[in-house]
Structure formats: C-alpha cells, structure tokens
mmCIF file of C-alpha atoms in Angstrom:
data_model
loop_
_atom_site.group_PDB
_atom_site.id
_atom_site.type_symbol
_atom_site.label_atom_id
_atom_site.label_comp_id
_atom_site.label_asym_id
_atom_site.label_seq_id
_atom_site.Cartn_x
_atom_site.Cartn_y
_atom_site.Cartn_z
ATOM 1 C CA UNK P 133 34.764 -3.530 33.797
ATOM 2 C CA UNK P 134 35.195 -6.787 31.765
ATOM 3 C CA UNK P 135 31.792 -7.692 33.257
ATOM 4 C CA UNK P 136 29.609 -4.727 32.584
ATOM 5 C CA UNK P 137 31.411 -5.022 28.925
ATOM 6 C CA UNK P 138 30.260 -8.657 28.438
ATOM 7 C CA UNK P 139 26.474 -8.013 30.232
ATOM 8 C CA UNK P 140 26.057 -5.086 27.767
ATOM 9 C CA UNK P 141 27.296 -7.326 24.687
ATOM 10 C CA UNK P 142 24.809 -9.785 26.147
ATOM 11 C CA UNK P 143 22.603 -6.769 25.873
ATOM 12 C CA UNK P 144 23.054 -5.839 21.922
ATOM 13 C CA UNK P 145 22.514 -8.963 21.156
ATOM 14 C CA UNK P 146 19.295 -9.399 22.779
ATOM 15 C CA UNK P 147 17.902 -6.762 21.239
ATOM 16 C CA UNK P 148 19.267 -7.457 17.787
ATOM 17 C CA UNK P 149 17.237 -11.120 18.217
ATOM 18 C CA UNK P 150 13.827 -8.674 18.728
ATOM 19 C CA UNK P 151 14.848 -6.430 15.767
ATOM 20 C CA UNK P 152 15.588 -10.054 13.642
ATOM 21 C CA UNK P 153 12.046 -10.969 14.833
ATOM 22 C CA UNK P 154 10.965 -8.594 14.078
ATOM 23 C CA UNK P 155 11.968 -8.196 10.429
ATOM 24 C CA UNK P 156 11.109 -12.332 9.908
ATOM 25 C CA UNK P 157 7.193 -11.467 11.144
ATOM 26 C CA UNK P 158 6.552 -8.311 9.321
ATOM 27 C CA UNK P 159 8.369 -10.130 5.831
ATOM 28 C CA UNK P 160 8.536 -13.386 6.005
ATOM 29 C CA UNK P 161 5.332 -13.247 8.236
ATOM 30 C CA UNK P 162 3.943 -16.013 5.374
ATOM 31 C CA UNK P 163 6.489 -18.353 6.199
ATOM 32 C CA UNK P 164 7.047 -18.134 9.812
ATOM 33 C CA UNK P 165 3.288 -17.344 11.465
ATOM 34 C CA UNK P 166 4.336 -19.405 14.019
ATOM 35 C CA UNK P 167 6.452 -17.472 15.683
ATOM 36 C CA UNK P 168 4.385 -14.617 16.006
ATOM 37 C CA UNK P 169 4.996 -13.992 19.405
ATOM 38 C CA UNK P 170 8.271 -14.591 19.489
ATOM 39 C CA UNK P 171 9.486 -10.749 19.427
ATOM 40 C CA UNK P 172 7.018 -10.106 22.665
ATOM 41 C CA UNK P 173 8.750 -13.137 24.346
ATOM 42 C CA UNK P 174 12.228 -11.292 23.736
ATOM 43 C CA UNK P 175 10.945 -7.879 24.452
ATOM 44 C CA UNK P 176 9.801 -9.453 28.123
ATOM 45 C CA UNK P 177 13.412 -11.178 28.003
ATOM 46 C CA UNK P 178 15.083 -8.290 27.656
ATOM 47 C CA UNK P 179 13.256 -6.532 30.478
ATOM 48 C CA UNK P 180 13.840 -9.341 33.025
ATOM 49 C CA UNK P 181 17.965 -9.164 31.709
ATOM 50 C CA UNK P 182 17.744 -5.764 32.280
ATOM 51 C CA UNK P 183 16.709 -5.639 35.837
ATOM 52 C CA UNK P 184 18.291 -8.811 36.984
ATOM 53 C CA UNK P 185 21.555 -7.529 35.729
ATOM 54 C CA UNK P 186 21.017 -3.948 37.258
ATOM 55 C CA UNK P 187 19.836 -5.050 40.999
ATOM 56 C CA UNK P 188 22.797 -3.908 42.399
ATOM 57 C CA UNK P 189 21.879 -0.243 41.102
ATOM 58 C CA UNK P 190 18.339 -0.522 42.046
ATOM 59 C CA UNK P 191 19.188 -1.161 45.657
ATOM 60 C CA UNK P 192 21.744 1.104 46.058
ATOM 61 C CA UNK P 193 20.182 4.345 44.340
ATOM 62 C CA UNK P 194 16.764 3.673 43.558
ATOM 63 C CA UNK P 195 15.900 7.534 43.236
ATOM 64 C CA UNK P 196 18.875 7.263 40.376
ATOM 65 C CA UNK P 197 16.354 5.452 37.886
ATOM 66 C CA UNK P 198 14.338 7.957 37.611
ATOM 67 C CA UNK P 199 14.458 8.922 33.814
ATOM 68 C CA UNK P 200 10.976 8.853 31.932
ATOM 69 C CA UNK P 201 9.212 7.774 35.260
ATOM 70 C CA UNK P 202 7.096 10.557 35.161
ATOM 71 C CA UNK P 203 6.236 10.568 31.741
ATOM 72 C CA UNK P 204 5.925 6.416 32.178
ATOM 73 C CA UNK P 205 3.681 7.494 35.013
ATOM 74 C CA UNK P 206 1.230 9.270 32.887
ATOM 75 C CA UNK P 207 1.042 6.447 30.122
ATOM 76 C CA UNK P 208 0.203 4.089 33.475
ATOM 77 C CA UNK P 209 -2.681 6.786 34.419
ATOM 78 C CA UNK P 210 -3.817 6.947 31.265
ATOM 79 C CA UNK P 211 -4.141 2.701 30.518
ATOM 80 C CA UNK P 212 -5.848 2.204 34.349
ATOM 81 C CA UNK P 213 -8.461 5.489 33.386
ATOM 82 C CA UNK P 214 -9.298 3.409 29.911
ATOM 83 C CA UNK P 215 -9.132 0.397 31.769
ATOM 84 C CA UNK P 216 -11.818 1.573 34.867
ATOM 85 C CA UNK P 217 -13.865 2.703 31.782
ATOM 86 C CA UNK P 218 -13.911 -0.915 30.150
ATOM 87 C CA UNK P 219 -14.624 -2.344 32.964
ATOM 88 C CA UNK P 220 -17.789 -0.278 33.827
ATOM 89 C CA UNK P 221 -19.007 -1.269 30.657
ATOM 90 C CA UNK P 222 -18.296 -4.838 30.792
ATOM 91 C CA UNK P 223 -19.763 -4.811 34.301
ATOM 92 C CA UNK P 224 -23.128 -3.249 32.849
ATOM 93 C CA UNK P 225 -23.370 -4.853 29.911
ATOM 94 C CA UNK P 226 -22.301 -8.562 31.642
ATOM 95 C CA UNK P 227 -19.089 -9.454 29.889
ATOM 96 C CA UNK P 228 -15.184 -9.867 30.457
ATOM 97 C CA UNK P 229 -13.269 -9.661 26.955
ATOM 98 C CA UNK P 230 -9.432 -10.484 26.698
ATOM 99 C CA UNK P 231 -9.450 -8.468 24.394
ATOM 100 C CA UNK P 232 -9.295 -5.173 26.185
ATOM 101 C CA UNK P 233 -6.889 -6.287 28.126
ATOM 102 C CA UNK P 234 -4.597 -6.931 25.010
ATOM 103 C CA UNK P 235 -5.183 -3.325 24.248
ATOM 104 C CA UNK P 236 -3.705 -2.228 27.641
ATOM 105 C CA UNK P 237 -1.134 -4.542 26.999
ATOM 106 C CA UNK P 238 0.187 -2.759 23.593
ATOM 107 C CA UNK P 239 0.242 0.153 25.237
ATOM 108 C CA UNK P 240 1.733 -0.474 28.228
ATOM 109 C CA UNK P 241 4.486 -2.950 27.550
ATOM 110 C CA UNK P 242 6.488 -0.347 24.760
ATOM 111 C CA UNK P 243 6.192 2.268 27.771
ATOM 112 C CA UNK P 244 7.648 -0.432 30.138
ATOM 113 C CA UNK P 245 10.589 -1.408 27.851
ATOM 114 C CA UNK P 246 11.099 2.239 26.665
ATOM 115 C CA UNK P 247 11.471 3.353 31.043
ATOM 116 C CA UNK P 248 13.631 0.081 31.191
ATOM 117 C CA UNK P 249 15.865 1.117 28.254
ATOM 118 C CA UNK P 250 16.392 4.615 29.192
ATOM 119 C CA UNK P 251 17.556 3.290 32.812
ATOM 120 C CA UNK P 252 19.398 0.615 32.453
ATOM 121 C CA UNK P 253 21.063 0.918 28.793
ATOM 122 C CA UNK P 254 20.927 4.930 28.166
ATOM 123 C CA UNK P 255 23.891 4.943 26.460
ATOM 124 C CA UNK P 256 22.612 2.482 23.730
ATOM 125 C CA UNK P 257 19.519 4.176 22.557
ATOM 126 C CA UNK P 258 21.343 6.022 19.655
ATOM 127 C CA UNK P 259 22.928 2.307 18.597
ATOM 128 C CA UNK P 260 18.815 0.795 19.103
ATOM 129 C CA UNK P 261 17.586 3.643 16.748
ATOM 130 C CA UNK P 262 20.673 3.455 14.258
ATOM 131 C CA UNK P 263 20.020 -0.685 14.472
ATOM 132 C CA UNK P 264 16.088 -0.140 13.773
ATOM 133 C CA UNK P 265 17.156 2.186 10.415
ATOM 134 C CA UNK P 266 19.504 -0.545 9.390
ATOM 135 C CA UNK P 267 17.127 -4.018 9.784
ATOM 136 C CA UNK P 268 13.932 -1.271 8.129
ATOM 137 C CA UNK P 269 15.956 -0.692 5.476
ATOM 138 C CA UNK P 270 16.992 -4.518 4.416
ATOM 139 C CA UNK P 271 13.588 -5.195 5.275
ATOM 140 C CA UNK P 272 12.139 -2.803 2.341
ATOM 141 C CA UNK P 273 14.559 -3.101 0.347
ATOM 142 C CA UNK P 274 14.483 -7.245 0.494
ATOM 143 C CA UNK P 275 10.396 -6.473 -0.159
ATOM 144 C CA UNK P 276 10.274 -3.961 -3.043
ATOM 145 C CA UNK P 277 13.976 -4.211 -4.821
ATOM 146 C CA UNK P 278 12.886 -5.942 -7.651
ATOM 147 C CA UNK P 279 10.238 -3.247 -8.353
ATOM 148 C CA UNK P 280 12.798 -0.075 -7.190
ATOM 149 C CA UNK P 281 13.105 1.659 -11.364
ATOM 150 C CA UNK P 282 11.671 5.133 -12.428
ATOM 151 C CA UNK P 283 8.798 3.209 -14.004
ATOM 152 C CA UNK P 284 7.434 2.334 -10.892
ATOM 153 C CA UNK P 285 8.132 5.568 -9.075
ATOM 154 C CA UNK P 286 6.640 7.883 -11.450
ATOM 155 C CA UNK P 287 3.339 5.554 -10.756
ATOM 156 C CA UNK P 288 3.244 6.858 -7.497
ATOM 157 C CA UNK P 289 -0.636 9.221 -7.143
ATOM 158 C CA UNK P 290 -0.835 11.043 -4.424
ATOM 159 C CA UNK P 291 -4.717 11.644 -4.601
ATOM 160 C CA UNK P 292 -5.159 7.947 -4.665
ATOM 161 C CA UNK P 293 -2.318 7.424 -2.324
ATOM 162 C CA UNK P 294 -1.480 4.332 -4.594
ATOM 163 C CA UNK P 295 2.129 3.580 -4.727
ATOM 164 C CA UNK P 296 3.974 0.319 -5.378
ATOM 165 C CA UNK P 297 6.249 0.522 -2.737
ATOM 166 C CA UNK P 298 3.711 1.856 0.102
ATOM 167 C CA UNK P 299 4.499 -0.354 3.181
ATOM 168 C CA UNK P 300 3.841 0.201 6.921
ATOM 169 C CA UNK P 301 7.422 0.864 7.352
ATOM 170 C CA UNK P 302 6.769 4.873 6.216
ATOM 171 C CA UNK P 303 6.008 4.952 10.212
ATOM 172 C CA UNK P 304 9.647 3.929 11.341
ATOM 173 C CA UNK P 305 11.613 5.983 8.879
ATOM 174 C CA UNK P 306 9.177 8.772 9.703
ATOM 175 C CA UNK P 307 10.072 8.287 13.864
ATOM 176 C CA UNK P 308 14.170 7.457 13.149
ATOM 177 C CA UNK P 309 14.078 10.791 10.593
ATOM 178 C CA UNK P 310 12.582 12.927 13.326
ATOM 179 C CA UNK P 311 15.127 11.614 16.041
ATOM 180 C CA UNK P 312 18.774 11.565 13.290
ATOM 181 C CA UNK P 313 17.320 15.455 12.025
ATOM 182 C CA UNK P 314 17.018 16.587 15.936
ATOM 183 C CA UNK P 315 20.562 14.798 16.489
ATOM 184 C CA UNK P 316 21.735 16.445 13.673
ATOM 185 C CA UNK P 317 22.867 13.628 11.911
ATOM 186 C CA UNK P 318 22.348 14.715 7.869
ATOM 187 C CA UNK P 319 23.261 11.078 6.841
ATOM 188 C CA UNK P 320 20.983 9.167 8.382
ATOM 189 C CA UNK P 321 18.059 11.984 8.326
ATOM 190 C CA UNK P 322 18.198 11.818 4.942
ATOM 191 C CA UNK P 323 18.476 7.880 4.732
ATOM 192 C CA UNK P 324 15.202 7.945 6.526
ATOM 193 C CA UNK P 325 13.376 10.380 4.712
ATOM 194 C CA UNK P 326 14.179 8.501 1.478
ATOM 195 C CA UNK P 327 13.052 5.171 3.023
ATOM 196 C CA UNK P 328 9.869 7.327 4.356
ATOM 197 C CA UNK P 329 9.202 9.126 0.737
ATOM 198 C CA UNK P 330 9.116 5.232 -0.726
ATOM 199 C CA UNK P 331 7.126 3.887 1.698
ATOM 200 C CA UNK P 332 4.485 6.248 0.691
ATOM 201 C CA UNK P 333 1.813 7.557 2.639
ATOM 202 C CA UNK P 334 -0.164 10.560 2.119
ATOM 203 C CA UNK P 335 0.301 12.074 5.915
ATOM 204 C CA UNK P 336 4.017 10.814 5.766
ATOM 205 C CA UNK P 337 4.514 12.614 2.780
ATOM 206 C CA UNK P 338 3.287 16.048 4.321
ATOM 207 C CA UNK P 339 5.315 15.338 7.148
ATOM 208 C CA UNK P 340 8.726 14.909 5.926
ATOM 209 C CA UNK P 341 8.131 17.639 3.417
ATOM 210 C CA UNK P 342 6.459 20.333 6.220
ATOM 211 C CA UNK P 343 8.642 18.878 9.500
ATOM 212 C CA UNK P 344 12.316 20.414 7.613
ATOM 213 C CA UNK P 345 10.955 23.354 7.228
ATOM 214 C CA UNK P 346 9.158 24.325 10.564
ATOM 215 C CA UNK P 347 12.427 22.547 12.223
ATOM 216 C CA UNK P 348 14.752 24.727 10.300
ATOM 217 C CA UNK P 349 12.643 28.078 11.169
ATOM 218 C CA UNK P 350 12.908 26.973 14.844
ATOM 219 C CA UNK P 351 16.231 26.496 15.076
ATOM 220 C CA UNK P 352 16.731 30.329 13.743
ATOM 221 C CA UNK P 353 14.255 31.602 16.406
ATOM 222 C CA UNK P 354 16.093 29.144 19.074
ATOM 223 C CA UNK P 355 12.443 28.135 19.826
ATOM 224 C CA UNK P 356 12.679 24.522 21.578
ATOM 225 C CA UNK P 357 9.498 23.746 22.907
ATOM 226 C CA UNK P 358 5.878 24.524 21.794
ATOM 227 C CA UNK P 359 4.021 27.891 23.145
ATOM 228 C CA UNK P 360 1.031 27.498 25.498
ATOM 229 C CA UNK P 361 -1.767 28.821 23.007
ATOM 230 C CA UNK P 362 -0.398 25.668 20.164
ATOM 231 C CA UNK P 363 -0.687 23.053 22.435
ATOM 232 C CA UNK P 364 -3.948 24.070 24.157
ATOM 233 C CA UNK P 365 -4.985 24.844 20.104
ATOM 234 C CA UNK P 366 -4.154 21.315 19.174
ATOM 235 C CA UNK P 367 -5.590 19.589 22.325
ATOM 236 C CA UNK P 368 -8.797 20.814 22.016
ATOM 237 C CA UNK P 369 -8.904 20.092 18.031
ATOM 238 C CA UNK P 370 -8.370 16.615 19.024
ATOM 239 C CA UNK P 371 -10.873 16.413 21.914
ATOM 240 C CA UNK P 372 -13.180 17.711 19.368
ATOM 241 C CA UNK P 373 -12.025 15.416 16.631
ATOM 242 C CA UNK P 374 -14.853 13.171 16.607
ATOM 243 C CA UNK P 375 -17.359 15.193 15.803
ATOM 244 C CA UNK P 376 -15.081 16.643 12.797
ATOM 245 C CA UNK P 377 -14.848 12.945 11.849
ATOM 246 C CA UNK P 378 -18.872 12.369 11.641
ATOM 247 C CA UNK P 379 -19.179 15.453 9.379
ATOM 248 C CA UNK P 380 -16.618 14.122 7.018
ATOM 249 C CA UNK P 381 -18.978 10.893 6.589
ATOM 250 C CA UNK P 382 -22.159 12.800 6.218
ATOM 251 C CA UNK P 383 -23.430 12.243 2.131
ATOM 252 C CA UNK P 384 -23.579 15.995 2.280
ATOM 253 C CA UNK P 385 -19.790 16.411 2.718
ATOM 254 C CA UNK P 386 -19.343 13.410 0.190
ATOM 255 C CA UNK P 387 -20.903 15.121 -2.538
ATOM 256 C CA UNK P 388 -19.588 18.305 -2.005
ATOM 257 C CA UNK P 389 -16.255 16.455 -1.931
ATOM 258 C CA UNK P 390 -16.617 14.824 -5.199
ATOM 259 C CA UNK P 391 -17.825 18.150 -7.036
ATOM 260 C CA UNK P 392 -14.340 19.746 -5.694
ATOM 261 C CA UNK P 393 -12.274 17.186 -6.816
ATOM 262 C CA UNK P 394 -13.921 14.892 -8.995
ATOM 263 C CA UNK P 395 -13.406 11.730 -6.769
ATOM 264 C CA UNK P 396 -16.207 10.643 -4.056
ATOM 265 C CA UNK P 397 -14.704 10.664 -0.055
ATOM 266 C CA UNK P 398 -14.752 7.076 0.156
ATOM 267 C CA UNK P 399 -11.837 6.844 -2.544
ATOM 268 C CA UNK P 400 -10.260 9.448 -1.295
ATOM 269 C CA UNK P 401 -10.227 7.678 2.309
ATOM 270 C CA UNK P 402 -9.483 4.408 1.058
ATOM 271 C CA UNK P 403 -13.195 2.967 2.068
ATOM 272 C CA UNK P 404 -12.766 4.686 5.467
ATOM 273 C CA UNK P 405 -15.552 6.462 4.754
ATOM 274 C CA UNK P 406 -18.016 2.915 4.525
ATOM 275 C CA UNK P 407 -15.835 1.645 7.517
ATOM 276 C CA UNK P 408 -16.706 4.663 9.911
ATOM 277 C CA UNK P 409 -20.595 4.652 8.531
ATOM 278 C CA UNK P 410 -21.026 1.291 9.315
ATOM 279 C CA UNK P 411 -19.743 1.425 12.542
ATOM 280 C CA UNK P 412 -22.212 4.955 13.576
ATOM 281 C CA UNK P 413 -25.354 3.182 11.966
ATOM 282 C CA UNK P 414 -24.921 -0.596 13.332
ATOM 283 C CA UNK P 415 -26.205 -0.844 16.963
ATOM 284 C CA UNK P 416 -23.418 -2.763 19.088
ATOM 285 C CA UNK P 417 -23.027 -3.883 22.498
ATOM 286 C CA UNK P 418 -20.359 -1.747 24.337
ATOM 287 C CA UNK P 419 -17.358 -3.641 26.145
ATOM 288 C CA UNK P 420 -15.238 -0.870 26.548
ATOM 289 C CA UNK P 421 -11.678 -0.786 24.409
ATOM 290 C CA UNK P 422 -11.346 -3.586 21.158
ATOM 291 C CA UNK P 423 -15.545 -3.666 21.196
ATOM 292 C CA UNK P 424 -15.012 -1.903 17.471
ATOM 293 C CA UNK P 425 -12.315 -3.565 16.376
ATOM 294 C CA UNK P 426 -14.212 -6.783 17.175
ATOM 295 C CA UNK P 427 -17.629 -5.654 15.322
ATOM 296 C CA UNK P 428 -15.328 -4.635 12.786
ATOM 297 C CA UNK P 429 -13.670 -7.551 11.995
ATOM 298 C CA UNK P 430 -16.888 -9.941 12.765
ATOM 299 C CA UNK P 431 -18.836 -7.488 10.295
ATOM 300 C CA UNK P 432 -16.760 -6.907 7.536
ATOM 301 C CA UNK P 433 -13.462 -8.622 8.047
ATOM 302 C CA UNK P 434 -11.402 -5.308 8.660
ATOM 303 C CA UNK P 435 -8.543 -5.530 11.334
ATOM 304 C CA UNK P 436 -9.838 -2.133 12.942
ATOM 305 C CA UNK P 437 -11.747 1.226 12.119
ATOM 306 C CA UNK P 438 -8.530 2.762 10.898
ATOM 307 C CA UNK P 439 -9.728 5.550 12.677
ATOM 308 C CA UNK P 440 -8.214 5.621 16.711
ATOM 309 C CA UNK P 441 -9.311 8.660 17.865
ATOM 310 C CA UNK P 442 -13.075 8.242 16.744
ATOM 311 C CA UNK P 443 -12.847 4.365 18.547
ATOM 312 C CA UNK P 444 -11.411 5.208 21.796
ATOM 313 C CA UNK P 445 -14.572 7.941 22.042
ATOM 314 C CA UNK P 446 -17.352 5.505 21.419
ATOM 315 C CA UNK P 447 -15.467 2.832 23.551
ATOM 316 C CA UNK P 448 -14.630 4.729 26.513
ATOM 317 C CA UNK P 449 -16.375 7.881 26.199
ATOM 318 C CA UNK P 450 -15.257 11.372 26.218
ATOM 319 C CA UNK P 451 -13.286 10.717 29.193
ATOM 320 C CA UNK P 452 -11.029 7.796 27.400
ATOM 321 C CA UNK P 453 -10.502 10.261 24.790
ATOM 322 C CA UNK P 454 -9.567 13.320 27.212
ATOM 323 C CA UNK P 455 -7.245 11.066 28.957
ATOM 324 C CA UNK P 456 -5.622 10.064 25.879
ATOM 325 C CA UNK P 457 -4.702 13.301 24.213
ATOM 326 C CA UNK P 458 -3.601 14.957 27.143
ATOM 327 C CA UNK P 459 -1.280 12.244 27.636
ATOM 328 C CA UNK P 460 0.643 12.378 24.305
ATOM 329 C CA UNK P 461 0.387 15.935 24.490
ATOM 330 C CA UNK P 462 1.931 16.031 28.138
ATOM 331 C CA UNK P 463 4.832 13.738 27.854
ATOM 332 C CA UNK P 464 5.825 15.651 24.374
ATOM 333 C CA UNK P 465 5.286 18.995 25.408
ATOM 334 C CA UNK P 466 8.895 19.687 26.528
ATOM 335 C CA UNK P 467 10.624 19.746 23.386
ATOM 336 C CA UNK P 468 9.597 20.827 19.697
ATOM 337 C CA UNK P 469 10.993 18.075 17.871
ATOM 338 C CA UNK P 470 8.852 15.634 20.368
ATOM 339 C CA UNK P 471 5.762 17.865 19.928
ATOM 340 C CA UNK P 472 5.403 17.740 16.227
ATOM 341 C CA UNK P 473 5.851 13.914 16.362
ATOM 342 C CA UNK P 474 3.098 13.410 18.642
ATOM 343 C CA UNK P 475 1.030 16.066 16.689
ATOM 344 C CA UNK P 476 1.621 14.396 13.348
ATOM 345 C CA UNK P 477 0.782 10.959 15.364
ATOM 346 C CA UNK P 478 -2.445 12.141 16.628
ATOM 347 C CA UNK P 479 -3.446 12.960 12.791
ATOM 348 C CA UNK P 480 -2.092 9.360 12.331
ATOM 349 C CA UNK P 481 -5.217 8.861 14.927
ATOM 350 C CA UNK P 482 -7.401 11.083 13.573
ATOM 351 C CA UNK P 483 -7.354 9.061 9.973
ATOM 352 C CA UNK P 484 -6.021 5.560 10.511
ATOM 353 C CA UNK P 485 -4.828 3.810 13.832
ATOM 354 C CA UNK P 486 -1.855 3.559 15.605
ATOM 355 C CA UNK P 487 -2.778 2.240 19.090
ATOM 356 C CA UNK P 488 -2.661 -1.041 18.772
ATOM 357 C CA UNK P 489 0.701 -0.676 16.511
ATOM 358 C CA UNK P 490 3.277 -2.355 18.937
ATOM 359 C CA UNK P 491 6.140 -0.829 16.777
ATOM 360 C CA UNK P 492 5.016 2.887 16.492
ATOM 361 C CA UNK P 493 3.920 2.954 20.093
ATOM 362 C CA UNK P 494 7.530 1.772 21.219
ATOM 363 C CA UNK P 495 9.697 3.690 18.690
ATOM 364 C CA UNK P 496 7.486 7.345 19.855
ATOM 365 C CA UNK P 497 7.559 7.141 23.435
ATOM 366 C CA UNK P 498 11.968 6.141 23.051
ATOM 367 C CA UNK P 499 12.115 8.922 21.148
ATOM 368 C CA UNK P 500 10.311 11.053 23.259
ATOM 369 C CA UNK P 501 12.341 9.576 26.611
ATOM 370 C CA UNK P 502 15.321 10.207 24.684
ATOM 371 C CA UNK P 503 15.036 13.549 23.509
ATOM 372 C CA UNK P 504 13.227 14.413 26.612
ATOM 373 C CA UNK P 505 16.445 13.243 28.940
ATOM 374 C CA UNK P 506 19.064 14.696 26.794
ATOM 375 C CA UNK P 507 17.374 18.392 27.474
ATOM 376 C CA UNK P 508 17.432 17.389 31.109
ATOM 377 C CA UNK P 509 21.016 16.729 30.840
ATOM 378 C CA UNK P 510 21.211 20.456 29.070
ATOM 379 C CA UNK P 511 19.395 21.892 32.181
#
C-alpha cells in the first residue's frame, strides 16, 4: 500500500512538471525557447514510469488493460493509412521529409499517453483535468491581468473576432468545460466557460453558448448518444467539406459576402481567404502530410493553412480525409457529450487547424477515453 501510494505521488508530480512546461513554453515561450521540447521529453517520461511501474499488472492480466484500446486502435489505423499515403507520394515524387513523420508523431503520441493514462492511472484523470483548469487559468490570467477592466471587454467585436484577451487557451477551457458540465460539476463548468468566453474565439463563442443548451435538452429526453441519421449527416458534410471550402474562396462568394455584410471574406476569415487561394493556384510538389504547411511557411511565412480539413485532402487525397473523419466520428460516437466535441472540433478543422496542436489533440481523445470508460462502467 505505502508503495503504490508513493509510485502514484511519484506520478502527480510527473505530470505536474509537463503541465509547468507546459505553461513556461506557451508564456514565457520568449524567455525559455530552449526548452521547447522539454514537455515531450516528460510526456515520454511519464509513459516509460507508467509501464515500468505497472509490469507486474501487464503480465499478470494483460486482457485487464484494455480501456481505450480500441478506440487507440483506430487513431493507429488511421496515422499508418495517412502514413502509406505519404509515402506513395514521396516514393513518386523522389523524396523522404521528416516532416511527415512529425505529423504522425503529434497525433500519435497524445493517443499513446491518453491509452497509458486511462490504464495505468484511471483514477487520476479527474485530478489531470482539474490540474490543466488550474495551470490555464494562472497562465491567462498571468498574460492578460493587467488588461482584465470593462474597457477592454466591451472592445471585444465579434464580426472581426478582435478581442484583447483572445489566446489559444479558448481550446482548453472549451475541452475541460465540456468534460466538468458532463460531470456535473457547476463550479468548474462555469470557471471554464468564463476562461473560454475571454479567450475569445468566434467558434468558441457559439459553442459554449449552443453546447448548454442542446446538453440541457438531452438530458430531459435522456438521449446519451447521437442517432444514426446525425452522425452519417455530419460525416458526409465533412467528407464533402472541401469542396464547400473552394466555393467560399471563389471572388463570386467574396463579393456577394461583402454586399451582405459590408466586410469582404478575407476580413471576415482573418486572411484565410488569401492563405487558401494561394495554396489552390500555386503548383507544388506533393510529399504527402506537412507538404502545405511547408509551401506555406516557405511562401508566405504562415505556420500552416489554418484550414486542416482542406490540407489533409490535397496531401493525402480523399482517402486521408475519409480515414480521418470517420475516425473522430467513430471513437466519439458512443456518448453525446463526446460527439458534440468532436463535431465542434471538426469545424475547428473545417476553418483553422488543430492537427498538429499537441495540446488539443491530447486533452480530446482523454476526454473522450474518459467519458467513453465511465459509460462502460454504467453498462
């Protein structure tokens, strides 16, 4: 007893170092650069502890570690499909580029740590999530208290999506509000839903606002998972995403925009629009997954197309993009809660990126493999 006590204090504190990391890169990233992959290196850490500490367990009952395996399973189908695709291409086209693999890699590492987690330290997750709302919240509030007055808020447009506060962290509070509302814990939901409202994005927004209310009407109708018709509705409006995408950049639909609301696409998309054109009218050699992130950021200096859904299509083809959706869609399917925050992340997809998001991936799919074991347990 006093053992598994001290290798699960060993445990906390392991992961507090990754969420201290963590907060240092994303805030203090000017100062300490350096040590950019430190929170990977702890992450990997944490894995190894994990399993070295748990090999009694493994040996013993090895068809007891079973939680999120098939759902992990999936994420590992999905990675070697997009993977088999790059590789075609960079077998055609007569080049290897690490940086496909790194793709893979932000993919598949959260999934790892998420089916080590659930396995081997279940009965933490709800301290990890509470742990992540804590560090988020002295991260934004270290980064924005000096501007925090009613000044400053009423500044916030919507239309613009201009904000003083808007910060990437809208995408944790967002993932810990869905996971305290489903637990039912009003406290924290609402913690995170003030954090998310002041980080300030324009999906966000909509979600915290609409996800209350459709939550709320559930719960009357005891409906817990998502009916047939809905998910096949939203798979197929994702498959079919990128040719919605290619209308919305089409002068045609930019002028039309700007006589509705007096304010041309590209503003209204935050220069997505010129981003997405570029990348449609500039002829590129394809190396399967990062080949537009790489044109991108040669080209014009941009990080990525802020557009995932489009990207995985022209890098791995209709099939990448099949393989993709159904897996979010399959691994959330079980459970309402777990479907709307996969839906909302595919619009995440469909208008900025995500994928290559370390954080978001990681935080989803332990959300997901929580949620998703604690109806098992209900079974």
């Amino acid at each position: 007893m006093i053992e598994k006590r001290f290798y699960n204090t060993i445990n906390i504190l392991i992961f507090i170092c990754y969420l201290l990391s963590w907060l240092l890169f994303d805030f203090l990233g000017e100062y300490f650069f350096h040590f950019h992959s430190l929170k990977y290196i702890i992450i990997v850490f944490h894995i190894l502890f994990l399993l070295v500490t748990n090999i009694k367990k493994m040996i013993s009952s090895p068809l007891r570690c079973t939680k999120f395996f098939e759902d992990y399973t999936t994420v590992v189908i999905m990675c070697t499909i997009l993977y088999l695709i790059t590789l075609c291409f960079q077998l055609i086209n007569k080049g290897f580029k690490m940086y496909s693999i790194m793709e893979i890699i932000y993919i598949i590492l959260p999934a790892t740590y998420v089916f080590i987690l659930i396995n081997y330290s279940s009965k933490n997750i709800h301290k990890y999530l509470f742990m992540f709302l804590i560090t988020a919240s002295i991260g934004f509030i270290a980064s924005y208290a000096p501007l925090l007055n009613l000044e400053n808020i009423l500044k916030i447009d919507f239309i613009s999506s201009y904000s003083p506060f808007e910060s990437d962290l809208a995408g944790v509070f967002l993932i810990l509000f869905t996971y305290f509302y489903y637990k039912r814990n009003r406290a924290l939901s609402i913690i995170s839903w003030f954090f998310c409202f002041l980080s300030f994005k324009r999906l966000h927004i909509i979600y915290i606002i609409i996800f209350p209310v459709l939550a709320s009407i559930f719960r009357k109708r005891k409906i817990t998972k998502p009916n047939f018709f809905v998910v096949c509705f939203f798979a197929l409006f994702f498959i079919l995403s990128p040719f919605i995408i290619q209308f919305f950049v089409t002068d045609e639909f930019n002028l039309l925009f700007k006589s509705i609301f007096n304010i041309t696409f590209n503003q209204f998309s935050m220069g997505r629009y010129e981003l997405i054109r570029y990348v449609l009218n500039n002829n590129y050699t394809n190396y399967g997954l990062g080949t537009i992130s790489n044109q991108i950021f040669i080209g014009t200096a941009e990080a990525n197309l802020h557009c995932d859904l489009l990207r995985i299509y022209l890098e791995t083809t209709f099939v990448g993009l099949i393989a993709l959706i159904v897996t979010f869609i399959k691994i959330s399917k079980r459970n309402i809660y777990t479907f709307m925050l996969t839906i909302f992340y595919l619009f995440v997809m469909f208008s900025s990126h995500m994928l290559t998001n370390f954080l978001s991936v990681f935080l989803i799919f332990l959300v997901i493999a929580s949620i998703n074991n604690d109806n098992k347990k209900k079974l």
